[in-house]
PDB file of C-alpha atoms in Angstrom:
ATOM      1  CA  MET L   1     -37.630  -6.891   8.358  1.00 73.00           C
ATOM      2  CA  ASN L   2     -34.246  -8.537   8.990  1.00 79.00           C
ATOM      3  CA  CYS L   3     -30.739  -7.156   8.621  1.00 78.00           C
ATOM      4  CA  LYS L   4     -29.239  -8.537   5.415  1.00 71.00           C
ATOM      5  CA  ASN L   5     -25.818  -8.811   7.052  1.00 76.00           C
ATOM      6  CA  CYS L   6     -26.376 -10.286  10.535  1.00 81.00           C
ATOM      7  CA  HIS L   7     -30.108 -11.232  10.118  1.00 79.00           C
ATOM      8  CA  LYS L   8     -31.214  -9.477  13.299  1.00 80.00           C
ATOM      9  CA  VAL L   9     -34.871  -8.420  13.352  1.00 82.00           C
ATOM     10  CA  LEU L  10     -35.182  -4.680  12.685  1.00 77.00           C
ATOM     11  CA  LYS L  11     -37.944  -2.123  12.894  1.00 79.00           C
ATOM     12  CA  ASP L  12     -39.288  -0.774   9.610  1.00 74.00           C
ATOM     13  CA  THR L  13     -38.134   2.729  10.576  1.00 75.00           C
ATOM     14  CA  GLN L  14     -34.521   1.748  11.285  1.00 77.00           C
ATOM     15  CA  LYS L  15     -31.874   3.091   8.918  1.00 76.00           C
ATOM     16  CA  TYR L  16     -28.979   1.213  10.532  1.00 78.00           C
ATOM     17  CA  CYS L  17     -28.699  -2.150  12.257  1.00 79.00           C
ATOM     18  CA  ASP L  18     -28.061  -1.692  15.988  1.00 76.00           C
ATOM     19  CA  GLU L  19     -26.273  -5.051  16.067  1.00 76.00           C
ATOM     20  CA  CYS L  20     -23.667  -4.810  13.286  1.00 76.00           C
ATOM     21  CA  GLY L  21     -24.002  -1.151  12.294  1.00 69.00           C
ATOM     22  CA  ALA L  22     -24.762  -1.895   8.627  1.00 70.00           C
ATOM     23  CA  LYS L  23     -26.907   0.528   6.674  1.00 71.00           C
ATOM     24  CA  VAL L  24     -30.383  -0.757   5.849  1.00 74.00           C
ATOM     25  CA  ILE L  25     -30.724  -1.001   2.068  1.00 71.00           C
ATOM     26  CA  GLN L  26     -34.298  -1.135   0.828  1.00 68.00           C
ATOM     27  CA  ASN L  27     -34.016   0.179  -2.713  1.00 66.00           C
ATOM     28  CA  ARG L  28     -32.897  -1.843  -5.714  1.00 64.00           C
ATOM     29  CA  LEU L  29     -29.630  -0.989  -7.403  1.00 61.00           C
ATOM     30  CA  THR L  30     -29.912   1.694 -10.053  1.00 72.00           C
ATOM     31  CA  PRO L  31     -27.272   3.823 -11.800  1.00 76.00           C
ATOM     32  CA  LYS L  32     -28.353   6.776  -9.650  1.00 71.00           C
ATOM     33  CA  ILE L  33     -27.882   4.862  -6.391  1.00 69.00           C
ATOM     34  CA  ILE L  34     -24.443   3.592  -7.484  1.00 73.00           C
ATOM     35  CA  ALA L  35     -23.435   7.135  -8.506  1.00 69.00           C
ATOM     36  CA  ASN L  36     -24.541   8.459  -5.097  1.00 70.00           C
ATOM     37  CA  GLN L  37     -22.542   5.780  -3.292  1.00 67.00           C
ATOM     38  CA  ILE L  38     -19.411   6.576  -5.314  1.00 65.00           C
ATOM     39  CA  ASN L  39     -19.904  10.268  -4.589  1.00 64.00           C
ATOM     40  CA  GLU L  40     -20.321   9.646  -0.850  1.00 63.00           C
ATOM     41  CA  GLN L  41     -17.281   7.385  -0.596  1.00 60.00           C
ATOM     42  CA  PHE L  42     -14.752   9.031  -2.886  1.00 58.00           C
ATOM     43  CA  ILE L  43     -15.805  12.337  -4.497  1.00 54.00           C
ATOM     44  CA  SER L  44     -17.668  14.553  -2.033  1.00 53.00           C
ATOM     45  CA  LEU L  45     -15.556  16.917   0.050  1.00 45.00           C
ATOM     46  CA  ASP L  46     -16.747  15.399   3.318  1.00 53.00           C
ATOM     47  CA  ASN L  47     -16.159  11.764   2.357  1.00 73.00           C
ATOM     48  CA  LYS L  48     -14.066   9.404   4.491  1.00 82.00           C
ATOM     49  CA  PHE L  49     -11.465   8.751   1.811  1.00 86.00           C
ATOM     50  CA  LEU L  50     -10.462  12.387   1.419  1.00 87.00           C
ATOM     51  CA  LYS L  51     -10.531  12.948   5.187  1.00 89.00           C
ATOM     52  CA  THR L  52      -8.356   9.871   5.739  1.00 92.00           C
ATOM     53  CA  PHE L  53      -5.909  10.950   3.044  1.00 93.00           C
ATOM     54  CA  ILE L  54      -5.539  14.468   4.434  1.00 92.00           C
ATOM     55  CA  ASP L  55      -5.324  13.467   8.094  1.00 94.00           C
ATOM     56  CA  LEU L  56      -2.672  10.822   7.377  1.00 95.00           C
ATOM     57  CA  PHE L  57      -0.490  13.813   6.500  1.00 94.00           C
ATOM     58  CA  LYS L  58      -1.742  16.309   9.083  1.00 93.00           C
ATOM     59  CA  GLN L  59      -2.223  13.991  12.063  1.00 94.00           C
ATOM     60  CA  PRO L  60      -1.494  10.336  11.223  1.00 95.00           C
ATOM     61  CA  GLU L  61      -1.798   9.396  14.892  1.00 94.00           C
ATOM     62  CA  SER L  62      -5.466  10.374  14.788  1.00 93.00           C
ATOM     63  CA  VAL L  63      -6.168   7.934  11.946  1.00 94.00           C
ATOM     64  CA  ILE L  64      -3.964   5.038  13.035  1.00 95.00           C
ATOM     65  CA  VAL L  65      -4.191   5.161  16.828  1.00 93.00           C
ATOM     66  CA  ASN L  66      -7.950   5.755  16.768  1.00 91.00           C
ATOM     67  CA  TYR L  67      -8.404   2.721  14.525  1.00 92.00           C
ATOM     68  CA  ILE L  68      -6.251   0.576  16.799  1.00 92.00           C
ATOM     69  CA  GLU L  69      -8.188   1.743  19.854  1.00 89.00           C
ATOM     70  CA  GLY L  70     -11.561   0.969  18.267  1.00 85.00           C
ATOM     71  CA  THR L  71     -12.731   4.122  16.468  1.00 78.00           C
ATOM     72  CA  ARG L  72     -13.723   2.712  13.078  1.00 75.00           C
ATOM     73  CA  LYS L  73     -16.344   5.107  11.683  1.00 78.00           C
ATOM     74  CA  LYS L  74     -14.482   8.406  11.420  1.00 82.00           C
ATOM     75  CA  TYR L  75     -11.996   7.252   8.785  1.00 88.00           C
ATOM     76  CA  ILE L  76     -12.017   4.727   5.984  1.00 89.00           C
ATOM     77  CA  ASP L  77     -11.225   1.178   7.094  1.00 89.00           C
ATOM     78  CA  VAL L  78      -7.539   0.251   6.825  1.00 92.00           C
ATOM     79  CA  LEU L  79      -8.119  -2.707   4.492  1.00 91.00           C
ATOM     80  CA  GLN L  80     -10.476  -0.704   2.300  1.00 89.00           C
ATOM     81  CA  TYR L  81      -7.949   2.126   2.126  1.00 92.00           C
ATOM     82  CA  PHE L  82      -5.196  -0.304   1.171  1.00 93.00           C
ATOM     83  CA  ALA L  83      -7.486  -1.851  -1.473  1.00 91.00           C
ATOM     84  CA  VAL L  84      -8.084   1.598  -2.978  1.00 90.00           C
ATOM     85  CA  SER L  85      -4.326   2.173  -3.142  1.00 92.00           C
ATOM     86  CA  LEU L  86      -3.810  -1.160  -4.915  1.00 90.00           C
ATOM     87  CA  THR L  87      -6.502  -0.199  -7.414  1.00 90.00           C
ATOM     88  CA  LEU L  88      -4.635   3.017  -8.224  1.00 88.00           C
ATOM     89  CA  ALA L  89      -1.386   1.054  -8.487  1.00 86.00           C
ATOM     90  CA  GLY L  90      -3.123  -1.331 -10.890  1.00 85.00           C
ATOM     91  CA  ILE L  91      -4.233   1.612 -13.046  1.00 84.00           C
ATOM     92  CA  GLN L  92      -0.653   2.882 -12.983  1.00 79.00           C
ATOM     93  CA  VAL L  93       0.728  -0.480 -14.144  1.00 77.00           C
ATOM     94  CA  PHE L  94      -1.934  -0.729 -16.856  1.00 79.00           C
ATOM     95  CA  LEU L  95      -1.021   2.695 -18.227  1.00 76.00           C
ATOM     96  CA  MET L  96       2.693   1.928 -18.015  1.00 72.00           C
ATOM     97  CA  THR L  97       2.463  -1.393 -19.838  1.00 72.00           C
ATOM     98  CA  THR L  98      -0.128  -0.217 -22.381  1.00 74.00           C
ATOM     99  CA  PHE L  99       0.531   3.403 -23.289  1.00 67.00           C
ATOM    100  CA  PHE L 100       3.916   4.233 -21.755  1.00 62.00           C
ATOM    101  CA  ASN L 101       5.835   1.026 -22.305  1.00 60.00           C
ATOM    102  CA  ASP L 102       8.686   2.914 -23.972  1.00 58.00           C
ATOM    103  CA  VAL L 103       9.401   5.074 -20.918  1.00 54.00           C
ATOM    104  CA  ILE L 104       9.171   2.461 -18.163  1.00 53.00           C
ATOM    105  CA  GLY L 105      12.912   2.045 -18.131  1.00 48.00           C
ATOM    106  CA  PHE L 106      12.984  -1.588 -19.239  1.00 47.00           C
ATOM    107  CA  ASN L 107      14.435  -1.654 -22.747  1.00 45.00           C
ATOM    108  CA  THR L 108      13.170  -4.971 -24.063  1.00 47.00           C
ATOM    109  CA  GLU L 109      15.249  -4.909 -27.237  1.00 49.00           C
ATOM    110  CA  PHE L 110      18.431  -4.252 -25.276  1.00 45.00           C
ATOM    111  CA  ILE L 111      17.715  -7.078 -22.813  1.00 47.00           C
ATOM    112  CA  GLU L 112      16.918  -9.495 -25.631  1.00 49.00           C
ATOM    113  CA  GLY L 113      20.129  -8.474 -27.383  1.00 52.00           C
ATOM    114  CA  VAL L 114      22.173  -9.207 -24.273  1.00 45.00           C
ATOM    115  CA  GLN L 115      20.455 -12.549 -23.790  1.00 49.00           C
ATOM    116  CA  ASN L 116      21.244 -13.542 -27.392  1.00 54.00           C
ATOM    117  CA  LEU L 117      24.967 -12.873 -27.056  1.00 50.00           C
ATOM    118  CA  PRO L 118      27.318 -15.865 -27.426  1.00 53.00           C
ATOM    119  CA  GLY L 119      27.779 -17.806 -24.207  1.00 48.00           C
ATOM    120  CA  GLN L 120      24.349 -16.888 -22.828  1.00 47.00           C
ATOM    121  CA  GLU L 121      22.724 -20.171 -23.808  1.00 48.00           C
ATOM    122  CA  ASN L 122      23.305 -21.757 -20.389  1.00 51.00           C
ATOM    123  CA  ASN L 123      22.731 -18.615 -18.353  1.00 50.00           C
ATOM    124  CA  PRO L 124      19.993 -19.486 -15.808  1.00 47.00           C
ATOM    125  CA  PHE L 125      18.989 -15.807 -15.639  1.00 46.00           C
ATOM    126  CA  ALA L 126      18.497 -15.512 -19.402  1.00 48.00           C
ATOM    127  CA  GLY L 127      14.797 -16.347 -19.385  1.00 47.00           C
ATOM    128  CA  ILE L 128      13.826 -14.226 -16.427  1.00 48.00           C
ATOM    129  CA  GLU L 129      11.355 -11.435 -17.155  1.00 51.00           C
ATOM    130  CA  TYR L 130      13.100  -8.319 -15.904  1.00 46.00           C
ATOM    131  CA  ASP L 131       9.888  -6.301 -15.891  1.00 52.00           C
ATOM    132  CA  MET L 132       8.188  -8.728 -13.495  1.00 55.00           C
ATOM    133  CA  PHE L 133       8.421  -6.170 -10.671  1.00 57.00           C
ATOM    134  CA  THR L 134       6.239  -3.869 -12.742  1.00 58.00           C
ATOM    135  CA  LYS L 135       3.760  -6.563 -13.750  1.00 65.00           C
ATOM    136  CA  TYR L 136       3.375  -7.899 -10.214  1.00 68.00           C
ATOM    137  CA  GLN L 137       3.632  -4.579  -8.417  1.00 73.00           C
ATOM    138  CA  GLY L 138       0.394  -5.088  -6.491  1.00 73.00           C
ATOM    139  CA  LEU L 139       1.484  -8.499  -5.223  1.00 80.00           C
ATOM    140  CA  ILE L 140       4.845  -7.074  -4.184  1.00 81.00           C
ATOM    141  CA  TYR L 141       3.093  -4.341  -2.197  1.00 86.00           C
ATOM    142  CA  ILE L 142       0.996  -6.958  -0.400  1.00 86.00           C
ATOM    143  CA  LEU L 143       4.028  -9.111   0.431  1.00 86.00           C
ATOM    144  CA  THR L 144       6.174  -6.243   1.700  1.00 89.00           C
ATOM    145  CA  VAL L 145       3.656  -4.805   4.183  1.00 93.00           C
ATOM    146  CA  PRO L 146       4.067  -7.683   6.693  1.00 94.00           C
ATOM    147  CA  LEU L 147       7.845  -7.220   6.375  1.00 92.00           C
ATOM    148  CA  SER L 148       7.702  -3.504   7.130  1.00 93.00           C
ATOM    149  CA  ALA L 149       5.367  -4.266  10.051  1.00 95.00           C
ATOM    150  CA  LEU L 150       7.886  -6.816  11.301  1.00 95.00           C
ATOM    151  CA  GLY L 151      10.586  -4.160  11.098  1.00 95.00           C
ATOM    152  CA  SER L 152       8.726  -1.518  13.095  1.00 95.00           C
ATOM    153  CA  TRP L 153       7.417  -4.025  15.653  1.00 96.00           C
ATOM    154  CA  LEU L 154      10.860  -5.524  16.331  1.00 95.00           C
ATOM    155  CA  ALA L 155      12.486  -2.091  16.436  1.00 95.00           C
ATOM    156  CA  TYR L 156      10.186  -0.952  19.222  1.00 96.00           C
ATOM    157  CA  TYR L 157       9.954  -4.343  20.913  1.00 95.00           C
ATOM    158  CA  VAL L 158      13.705  -4.818  21.402  1.00 94.00           C
ATOM    159  CA  THR L 159      14.099  -1.228  22.645  1.00 92.00           C
ATOM    160  CA  GLY L 160      11.441  -1.709  25.321  1.00 91.00           C
ATOM    161  CA  ASN L 161       8.473   0.101  23.770  1.00 92.00           C
ATOM    162  CA  ARG L 162       5.909  -2.696  23.573  1.00 91.00           C
ATOM    163  CA  LYS L 163       2.788  -0.569  23.490  1.00 91.00           C
ATOM    164  CA  TYR L 164       1.529  -2.135  20.265  1.00 95.00           C
ATOM    165  CA  ASN L 165       1.660  -5.772  19.207  1.00 95.00           C
ATOM    166  CA  TYR L 166       2.559  -7.026  15.733  1.00 95.00           C
ATOM    167  CA  THR L 167      -1.021  -6.862  14.420  1.00 95.00           C
ATOM    168  CA  GLU L 168      -1.323  -3.243  15.521  1.00 95.00           C
ATOM    169  CA  HIS L 169       1.992  -2.472  13.808  1.00 96.00           C
ATOM    170  CA  LEU L 170       0.496  -4.166  10.747  1.00 96.00           C
ATOM    171  CA  VAL L 171      -2.359  -1.647  10.839  1.00 95.00           C
ATOM    172  CA  LEU L 172       0.188   1.174  11.093  1.00 96.00           C
ATOM    173  CA  ASN L 173       2.111  -0.102   8.096  1.00 96.00           C
ATOM    174  CA  LEU L 174      -1.027  -0.788   6.048  1.00 95.00           C
ATOM    175  CA  TYR L 175      -2.114   2.840   6.413  1.00 96.00           C
ATOM    176  CA  TYR L 176       1.436   4.056   5.754  1.00 95.00           C
ATOM    177  CA  SER L 177       1.891   1.812   2.714  1.00 94.00           C
ATOM    178  CA  ALA L 178      -1.509   2.726   1.286  1.00 94.00           C
ATOM    179  CA  GLN L 179      -0.676   6.421   1.595  1.00 95.00           C
ATOM    180  CA  ILE L 180       2.658   6.162  -0.196  1.00 93.00           C
ATOM    181  CA  ILE L 181       1.200   3.844  -2.871  1.00 91.00           C
ATOM    182  CA  ILE L 182      -1.501   6.418  -3.622  1.00 92.00           C
ATOM    183  CA  ILE L 183       1.034   9.248  -3.801  1.00 90.00           C
ATOM    184  CA  THR L 184       3.492   7.207  -5.875  1.00 86.00           C
ATOM    185  CA  ALA L 185       0.809   6.032  -8.296  1.00 85.00           C
ATOM    186  CA  PHE L 186      -0.572   9.554  -8.728  1.00 85.00           C
ATOM    187  CA  PHE L 187       2.789  11.195  -9.392  1.00 83.00           C
ATOM    188  CA  SER L 188       3.997   8.303 -11.551  1.00 78.00           C
ATOM    189  CA  ILE L 189       0.966   8.649 -13.811  1.00 78.00           C
ATOM    190  CA  LEU L 190       1.348  12.426 -13.836  1.00 80.00           C
ATOM    191  CA  PHE L 191       5.043  12.315 -14.724  1.00 76.00           C
ATOM    192  CA  LEU L 192       4.538   9.577 -17.312  1.00 73.00           C
ATOM    193  CA  LEU L 193       2.114  11.884 -19.099  1.00 75.00           C
ATOM    194  CA  PHE L 194       5.037  14.288 -19.455  1.00 74.00           C
ATOM    195  CA  GLY L 195       7.280  11.512 -20.816  1.00 68.00           C
ATOM    196  CA  LEU L 196       9.599  11.227 -17.822  1.00 65.00           C
ATOM    197  CA  ASN L 197      11.482   7.992 -17.168  1.00 63.00           C
ATOM    198  CA  TYR L 198       9.693   5.779 -14.644  1.00 62.00           C
ATOM    199  CA  LEU L 199      12.900   4.730 -12.875  1.00 66.00           C
ATOM    200  CA  ILE L 200      13.871   8.369 -12.384  1.00 69.00           C
ATOM    201  CA  VAL L 201      10.427   9.149 -10.994  1.00 67.00           C
ATOM    202  CA  SER L 202      10.590   6.171  -8.620  1.00 70.00           C
ATOM    203  CA  THR L 203      14.019   7.235  -7.388  1.00 74.00           C
ATOM    204  CA  ILE L 204      12.838  10.786  -6.743  1.00 76.00           C
ATOM    205  CA  LEU L 205       9.840   9.544  -4.762  1.00 75.00           C
ATOM    206  CA  THR L 206      11.814   7.056  -2.659  1.00 79.00           C
ATOM    207  CA  LEU L 207      13.387   9.464  -0.155  1.00 81.00           C
ATOM    208  CA  PRO L 208      10.144  11.333   0.724  1.00 86.00           C
ATOM    209  CA  THR L 209       8.383   8.011   1.389  1.00 87.00           C
ATOM    210  CA  PHE L 210      11.049   7.025   3.926  1.00 88.00           C
ATOM    211  CA  LEU L 211      10.910  10.456   5.547  1.00 92.00           C
ATOM    212  CA  TYR L 212       7.153  10.075   5.799  1.00 94.00           C
ATOM    213  CA  LEU L 213       7.588   6.817   7.734  1.00 94.00           C
ATOM    214  CA  PHE L 214       9.865   8.634  10.187  1.00 96.00           C
ATOM    215  CA  TYR L 215       7.201  11.330  10.521  1.00 96.00           C
ATOM    216  CA  VAL L 216       4.461   8.743  11.181  1.00 96.00           C
ATOM    217  CA  LEU L 217       6.528   6.976  13.844  1.00 95.00           C
ATOM    218  CA  LYS L 218       7.362  10.294  15.500  1.00 95.00           C
ATOM    219  CA  ARG L 219       3.714  11.358  15.649  1.00 95.00           C
ATOM    220  CA  ILE L 220       2.391   8.009  16.879  1.00 95.00           C
ATOM    221  CA  PHE L 221       4.945   7.156  19.561  1.00 95.00           C
ATOM    222  CA  ARG L 222       5.682  10.775  20.582  1.00 93.00           C
ATOM    223  CA  GLU L 223       9.348  10.141  21.395  1.00 93.00           C
ATOM    224  CA  SER L 224      12.315  12.434  20.981  1.00 94.00           C
ATOM    225  CA  PHE L 225      13.899  13.004  17.600  1.00 95.00           C
ATOM    226  CA  VAL L 226      16.956  10.906  18.518  1.00 95.00           C
ATOM    227  CA  ASN L 227      14.936   7.966  19.853  1.00 95.00           C
ATOM    228  CA  THR L 228      12.626   8.022  16.846  1.00 95.00           C
ATOM    229  CA  LEU L 229      15.577   8.214  14.465  1.00 95.00           C
ATOM    230  CA  ALA L 230      17.273   5.239  16.135  1.00 95.00           C
ATOM    231  CA  LYS L 231      14.138   3.099  15.921  1.00 95.00           C
ATOM    232  CA  PHE L 232      13.494   4.270  12.383  1.00 96.00           C
ATOM    233  CA  LEU L 233      16.972   3.118  11.361  1.00 95.00           C
ATOM    234  CA  ILE L 234      16.461  -0.247  13.081  1.00 95.00           C
ATOM    235  CA  THR L 235      13.124  -0.569  11.288  1.00 95.00           C
ATOM    236  CA  MET L 236      14.744   0.145   7.932  1.00 94.00           C
ATOM    237  CA  ILE L 237      17.587  -2.314   8.548  1.00 95.00           C
ATOM    238  CA  ILE L 238      15.191  -5.126   9.439  1.00 94.00           C
ATOM    239  CA  TYR L 239      12.982  -4.204   6.499  1.00 92.00           C
ATOM    240  CA  MET L 240      15.851  -4.134   4.006  1.00 92.00           C
ATOM    241  CA  VAL L 241      17.234  -7.459   5.229  1.00 93.00           C
ATOM    242  CA  SER L 242      13.749  -8.992   4.937  1.00 90.00           C
ATOM    243  CA  ILE L 243      13.315  -7.586   1.427  1.00 88.00           C
ATOM    244  CA  LEU L 244      16.740  -8.884   0.420  1.00 90.00           C
ATOM    245  CA  PHE L 245      15.856 -12.333   1.733  1.00 89.00           C
ATOM    246  CA  LEU L 246      12.555 -12.236  -0.170  1.00 82.00           C
ATOM    247  CA  MET L 247      14.286 -11.160  -3.392  1.00 81.00           C
ATOM    248  CA  VAL L 248      16.881 -13.929  -3.083  1.00 85.00           C
ATOM    249  CA  LEU L 249      14.084 -16.434  -2.536  1.00 84.00           C
ATOM    250  CA  VAL L 250      12.194 -15.172  -5.608  1.00 76.00           C
ATOM    251  CA  ILE L 251      15.343 -15.299  -7.748  1.00 80.00           C
ATOM    252  CA  ILE L 252      16.060 -18.852  -6.615  1.00 84.00           C
ATOM    253  CA  ILE L 253      12.510 -19.885  -7.510  1.00 81.00           C
ATOM    254  CA  LEU L 254      12.794 -18.223 -10.939  1.00 73.00           C
ATOM    255  CA  VAL L 255      16.176 -19.854 -11.616  1.00 78.00           C
ATOM    256  CA  VAL L 256      14.893 -23.282 -10.593  1.00 81.00           C
ATOM    257  CA  LYS L 257      11.821 -22.780 -12.750  1.00 76.00           C
ATOM    258  CA  GLN L 258      13.986 -21.756 -15.698  1.00 71.00           C
ATOM    259  CA  ILE L 259      16.266 -24.787 -15.260  1.00 75.00           C
ATOM    260  CA  LEU L 260      13.293 -27.170 -15.077  1.00 79.00           C
ATOM    261  CA  ASN L 261      11.817 -25.674 -18.266  1.00 74.00           C
ATOM    262  CA  GLN L 262      15.000 -26.212 -20.261  1.00 66.00           C
TER     263      GLN L 262
END
């Protein structure tokens, strides 16, 4: 018998490959097997997802630093965790655009009325979809993670703390971003069910997400409150400038596209 992942020869009694660590799968897929896998990964109380989610609040350094240092079995993989968060964000966007379109905060009739006012015929911004940030929320999350990683890496690099390289800061920010995406998606869906305005909900959730980043940095780097605060502020400045640059670039592309389509 050979491993189906790395093709190493295995004994018939082996349950895991001693080369790549993959689980030996001998049974064909059935609804029962799929249900068991879903239960093991996401539903059972001892699954990695729930443990990762809880420990990212209780002791984020245990999740992030252990992953950076090579411990990869205790918690859910960083990319898998981020993928789960994007899935929840996708469900959130689907519900918003399908069932809660009237409470998103983008009043389509009002925008169309403004665009149809006299003198708006040559406005290059007239054809821009103002709800694009909702439609492409997942893509925006993916694009902003490298920017937040750049912010935290530069903040610590220029101040002399070069313990982690950019890729390791990327891991930190992937776990952080996944955690806040999951929380934001959950509460957004919950509040939308009660008919609350999405923009109000997003504004309420913004401050705690920034405070959580400060908390993560404090736990991981174990510096004083003042030093952590200073590097947190530098991180946020670099991040905001990067986001602003990205937004300007997107707007320029949209304007150029609109001009070429006229």
